């Protein structure tokens, strides 16, 4: 048996949920299919700075901006930039007036989920195949053998999108940067030196084509990325099933760095590998009836411009508004949406790629000091 949904969103991340919410606000019903088993299947984690010009614009369209302000992490816009010797070169306070307030990704996802009618999200639906049926209709097959058909298929299913091949042969490529991602729980009590080092918001330490990027989370933990330029296969040489061995292997790449900085790995409670991939800058596709992409499925980029979640939400909001504004003419709606999507995402992807080169180049620390002291204030 196959069920039919006029609008099917594949992926229940921030972009897909924003699309469903803005459609709902405008009287259009959508079904969201998410591979995770439930809303609580895993910790969403990670802090996001939600920008006035895109992420917050999407929240206004969703009618959720006032609620968003209630979950903002006070103090989260504080920033420190330090060198490998732990000398602080740039320090910015969070005075509450910035245009990029920090929020916990999980809290933001819950805000969106709770704004949708019951049953909008179908959990535990892992896509195994997608095919066109003609006339802009598509069929989606799931791992449990069930299928759905739809008049409008929205691929919001992330970096390794199952929907993208309907539109594009592009696949994400390794950017040259790998992360060892760590968490230090209950930092003030259990890891006071690390807590004092990172401070109340965002923390950057750079040097020698590597560095540490860290955030203080709303639960009092520290979330850290030990980042370095490395061959794509380097992470495969590290046994991440043995945390002590993994931490030791990562720390060999930070010889000579201040012990407080090394402690962000040495003292961590968890350590997880992550390669950073990106789609080609300027990725786009020919208008194809009945299907489009948003978020990472459309424009996966490295995280070094801080735009991924913001763009996904704006994509979702603008796509939904375009659909609602053109009832009965889906193709005109998708064409209008993509006309704005492509140049916007190309500009951000180019910025992200340039930021990667800056931060992990030979003079990464010096160039970032120049950026923060000579350019406009960050966040």
XYZ file of C-alpha atoms in Angstrom:
379
model
C 0.000 0.000 0.000
C 1.224 3.475 -0.859
C -0.162 6.661 0.652
C -0.280 9.990 -1.152
C 0.769 13.327 0.285
C 0.482 16.510 -1.799
C 3.667 17.879 -0.165
C 6.329 15.543 1.249
C 9.394 16.847 3.083
C 12.244 14.374 3.432
C 14.226 15.246 6.553
C 13.149 16.637 9.915
C 16.072 18.962 10.566
C 15.775 22.691 11.042
C 15.216 23.431 7.349
C 12.564 20.792 6.762
C 10.715 21.691 9.953
C 10.788 25.390 9.103
C 9.325 24.630 5.677
C 6.549 22.547 7.254
C 5.803 25.220 9.870
C 5.618 28.115 7.385
C 3.437 26.006 5.091
C 1.164 25.283 8.083
C 0.969 28.982 8.996
C -0.147 29.622 5.421
C -2.754 26.882 5.403
C -0.818 24.245 3.456
C -0.404 20.770 4.946
C 2.892 18.923 4.558
C 4.126 15.537 5.749
C 7.690 15.312 7.099
C 9.561 12.001 6.934
C 12.509 11.654 9.327
C 14.861 8.682 9.678
C 15.388 9.137 13.438
C 13.107 6.958 15.553
C 11.743 9.812 17.663
C 12.340 13.395 18.681
C 14.456 12.090 21.565
C 16.424 9.534 19.556
C 19.690 11.426 19.943
C 21.033 14.589 21.502
C 20.892 17.366 18.913
C 23.650 19.285 20.661
C 25.732 22.201 19.497
C 25.192 25.931 19.768
C 23.991 27.972 16.811
C 24.194 31.715 16.287
C 20.933 32.686 14.602
C 21.466 35.630 12.302
C 19.099 38.552 11.990
C 19.175 38.566 8.184
C 18.300 34.895 7.573
C 17.635 32.550 10.509
C 15.644 35.120 12.466
C 13.861 36.210 9.295
C 12.691 32.604 8.910
C 11.488 32.525 12.512
C 9.449 35.672 11.896
C 7.845 33.970 8.873
C 7.100 30.967 11.095
C 5.470 33.168 13.746
C 7.992 31.907 16.313
C 10.407 34.791 16.826
C 9.047 35.813 20.228
C 9.248 32.203 21.423
C 12.786 31.989 20.039
C 13.864 34.928 22.181
C 12.855 32.933 25.251
C 15.377 30.154 24.495
C 18.344 32.378 23.621
C 21.520 31.535 25.574
C 22.377 34.706 27.484
C 26.089 35.458 27.272
C 26.538 33.121 24.331
C 27.752 35.848 21.973
C 30.924 36.265 24.050
C 33.980 35.414 21.954
C 37.666 34.743 22.625
C 40.465 34.253 20.120
C 43.716 32.846 21.522
C 47.032 31.562 20.219
C 48.646 28.137 20.765
C 50.277 29.517 23.929
C 46.796 30.413 25.286
C 47.460 34.170 25.041
C 44.141 35.955 24.478
C 44.378 38.214 21.395
C 40.715 39.198 20.961
C 37.945 39.252 23.547
C 34.381 40.373 22.865
C 31.664 40.514 25.511
C 28.020 39.657 25.010
C 26.170 42.821 25.953
C 22.838 41.520 24.702
C 22.690 43.878 21.739
C 24.173 41.630 19.054
C 22.280 40.478 15.987
C 23.408 36.845 16.275
C 22.129 35.405 19.575
C 23.169 31.871 20.473
C 20.678 29.065 20.951
C 20.949 25.336 21.587
C 20.183 23.404 18.391
C 18.010 20.936 20.303
C 15.956 23.712 21.877
C 15.417 25.306 18.470
C 14.406 21.996 16.919
C 11.939 21.401 19.781
C 10.459 24.864 19.239
C 9.781 23.997 15.597
C 8.528 20.484 16.343
C 6.111 21.697 18.992
C 4.697 24.281 16.578
C 3.509 21.610 14.130
C 0.213 19.728 14.231
C 0.421 16.255 15.781
C 1.359 13.648 13.202
C 3.113 16.029 10.822
C 6.449 14.273 11.393
C 6.612 10.572 10.560
C 9.489 9.143 12.583
C 11.677 6.162 11.737
C 11.284 6.591 7.982
C 14.640 5.962 6.353
C 14.556 6.587 2.600
C 16.022 3.823 0.452
C 14.871 4.911 -3.005
C 13.222 7.823 -4.809
C 11.902 7.764 -8.363
C 9.952 9.972 -10.691
C 6.490 8.904 -11.835
C 6.030 11.570 -14.497
C 4.079 14.824 -14.473
C 6.088 16.062 -11.466
C 4.970 13.233 -9.182
C 7.435 11.094 -7.225
C 7.479 7.901 -5.201
C 9.582 7.495 -2.056
C 10.430 4.042 -0.678
C 11.436 3.519 2.961
C 13.515 0.863 4.685
C 10.410 -0.783 6.159
C 9.104 -1.390 2.629
C 6.396 1.258 2.743
C 6.057 3.883 0.023
C 4.500 7.296 -0.404
C 3.726 9.312 -3.500
C 3.748 13.075 -3.676
C 3.049 15.979 -5.999
C 5.861 18.041 -4.462
C 9.000 16.397 -3.079
C 11.249 18.575 -0.898
C 14.709 17.183 -0.199
C 15.710 18.489 3.229
C 17.730 15.368 3.972
C 21.182 16.773 4.500
C 24.676 16.215 3.179
C 24.111 12.726 1.758
C 20.651 13.481 0.400
C 18.717 10.676 -1.270
C 16.671 13.269 -3.151
C 19.592 15.233 -4.641
C 20.396 12.654 -7.397
C 17.033 13.439 -8.994
C 18.406 16.910 -9.712
C 22.192 16.794 -9.676
C 25.183 14.461 -10.011
C 27.132 16.518 -7.447
C 28.376 14.790 -4.300
C 30.080 16.272 -1.227
C 33.877 16.341 -1.341
C 36.334 16.352 1.546
C 37.478 19.896 2.329
C 40.863 18.946 3.766
C 39.833 19.617 7.377
C 39.045 16.939 9.969
C 37.593 17.324 13.456
C 37.972 15.346 16.633
C 34.810 16.440 18.405
C 34.877 16.347 22.212
C 32.550 17.091 25.119
C 33.478 18.096 28.648
C 30.404 17.697 30.838
C 29.537 19.832 33.891
C 32.548 21.948 33.048
C 32.526 24.425 35.938
C 32.620 21.641 38.523
C 34.501 18.859 36.715
C 36.717 20.790 34.284
C 37.230 24.244 35.855
C 40.448 25.062 33.969
C 38.805 24.305 30.632
C 35.691 26.233 31.648
C 37.774 29.278 32.566
C 39.719 29.023 29.313
C 36.660 28.871 27.038
C 34.537 31.418 28.910
C 30.836 31.924 28.415
C 30.432 31.747 24.653
C 32.482 30.942 21.543
C 36.197 30.184 21.712
C 38.782 29.956 18.911
C 42.442 28.970 19.122
C 44.457 28.792 15.901
C 47.988 28.167 14.740
C 49.962 25.994 12.332
C 46.984 24.975 10.151
C 45.081 23.594 13.137
C 43.146 24.769 16.152
C 40.361 24.402 18.683
C 36.818 25.721 18.239
C 34.643 25.507 21.335
C 31.276 26.599 22.713
C 29.840 26.665 26.185
C 26.512 24.835 25.986
C 23.331 25.773 27.817
C 23.671 22.640 30.002
C 27.043 23.806 31.317
C 29.128 21.482 29.152
C 31.840 22.449 26.692
C 31.541 21.283 23.091
C 34.923 21.318 21.352
C 36.229 20.683 17.858
C 39.929 19.902 17.608
C 40.376 20.817 13.939
C 43.292 20.309 11.587
C 44.324 20.114 7.988
C 44.790 16.395 7.368
C 44.631 13.735 4.679
C 41.157 12.323 4.197
C 42.284 8.970 5.579
C 43.919 10.268 8.752
C 40.905 9.699 10.990
C 40.831 6.057 9.850
C 44.265 5.564 11.446
C 42.844 6.457 14.873
C 40.912 3.939 16.999
C 37.966 5.983 18.236
C 36.527 2.927 19.996
C 39.355 3.397 22.516
C 38.860 6.954 23.854
C 42.227 7.123 25.621
C 44.106 6.007 22.517
C 42.048 8.347 20.325
C 42.764 11.343 22.533
C 46.472 10.518 22.595
C 46.550 10.247 18.786
C 44.791 13.601 18.359
C 47.123 15.267 20.840
C 50.178 14.205 18.830
C 48.982 16.808 16.313
C 49.054 19.506 19.006
C 52.562 19.026 20.368
C 53.876 22.211 21.944
C 50.448 23.756 22.502
C 49.589 25.075 25.969
C 48.498 22.354 28.371
C 45.180 24.119 29.026
C 44.382 23.913 25.317
C 45.482 20.275 25.110
C 43.188 19.650 28.084
C 40.178 20.294 25.828
C 41.012 16.871 24.365
C 42.957 15.164 27.154
C 40.225 15.716 29.760
C 37.236 15.180 27.476
C 34.418 12.804 28.380
C 33.761 11.864 24.734
C 35.705 12.021 21.469
C 34.172 11.545 18.001
C 35.692 11.795 14.496
C 34.192 14.076 11.855
C 35.366 14.888 8.353
C 34.240 18.192 6.893
C 32.691 17.907 3.428
C 31.212 20.453 1.052
C 29.343 20.567 -2.228
C 30.934 22.596 -5.032
C 30.606 26.345 -4.570
C 27.823 27.481 -6.887
C 26.021 24.107 -6.921
C 22.762 24.413 -8.826
C 20.472 22.349 -11.041
C 18.034 22.652 -13.900
C 14.397 23.158 -12.947
C 12.933 19.671 -12.602
C 9.161 19.295 -12.157
C 7.861 18.501 -8.708
C 11.108 18.413 -6.720
C 13.576 20.774 -5.068
C 16.200 20.868 -2.307
C 16.951 23.010 0.712
C 19.661 23.296 3.346
C 22.676 20.985 3.226
C 21.029 18.891 0.517
C 21.227 21.961 -1.728
C 24.415 23.697 -0.581
C 26.460 21.754 1.962
C 29.375 23.950 3.038
C 32.003 23.906 5.760
C 30.880 25.468 9.057
C 33.387 28.315 8.985
C 30.948 31.025 7.932
C 28.335 29.982 10.499
C 25.582 30.010 7.879
C 24.471 26.383 7.465
C 21.518 26.287 9.865
C 20.561 29.880 9.102
C 20.410 29.241 5.367
C 18.480 25.999 5.826
C 15.817 27.813 7.824
C 15.606 30.695 5.361
C 15.417 28.204 2.486
C 12.538 26.437 4.211
C 10.669 29.655 4.936
C 11.108 31.143 1.453
C 10.184 27.889 -0.267
C 7.033 27.609 1.827
C 6.067 31.223 1.192
C 6.606 30.761 -2.547
C 4.352 27.675 -2.557
C 1.649 29.397 -0.512
C 1.729 32.463 -2.750
C 1.150 30.435 -5.926
C -1.602 27.902 -5.260
C -1.991 25.567 -8.205
C 1.309 26.596 -9.830
C 4.021 24.620 -8.073
C 6.504 25.037 -10.902
C 6.325 28.825 -10.756
C 6.815 28.625 -6.986
C 9.881 26.385 -7.288
C 11.389 28.527 -10.052
C 10.971 31.656 -7.944
C 12.471 29.956 -4.881
C 15.488 28.602 -6.752
C 16.145 31.931 -8.459
C 16.850 33.423 -5.028
C 18.387 30.265 -3.547
C 21.246 29.789 -6.002
C 23.052 33.143 -5.753
C 22.487 33.348 -1.987
C 23.925 29.920 -1.297
C 26.811 30.451 -3.719
C 27.867 33.612 -1.882
C 27.761 31.883 1.504
C 29.564 28.790 0.241
C 32.311 30.972 -1.203
C 32.584 32.817 2.123
C 32.768 29.532 4.004
C 35.499 28.158 1.729
C 37.483 31.391 2.072
C 37.131 31.262 5.863
C 38.450 27.702 5.907
C 41.500 28.800 3.913
C 42.023 31.763 6.227
C 41.675 29.904 9.515
C 43.695 26.876 8.511
C 46.318 28.621 6.427
C 49.874 29.358 7.505
C 48.886 32.679 9.132
C 45.479 31.688 10.436
C 45.812 33.298 13.858
C 47.228 36.564 12.502
C 44.592 36.834 9.801
C 41.744 36.173 12.231
C 43.119 38.778 14.646
C 43.081 41.225 11.735
C 39.538 40.192 10.830
C 38.147 40.761 14.322
C 40.054 43.954 15.064
C 39.866 45.667 11.679
C 36.564 44.401 10.300
C 33.027 44.648 11.613
C 32.440 43.145 15.027
C 31.497 39.477 14.884
C 28.157 38.569 16.398
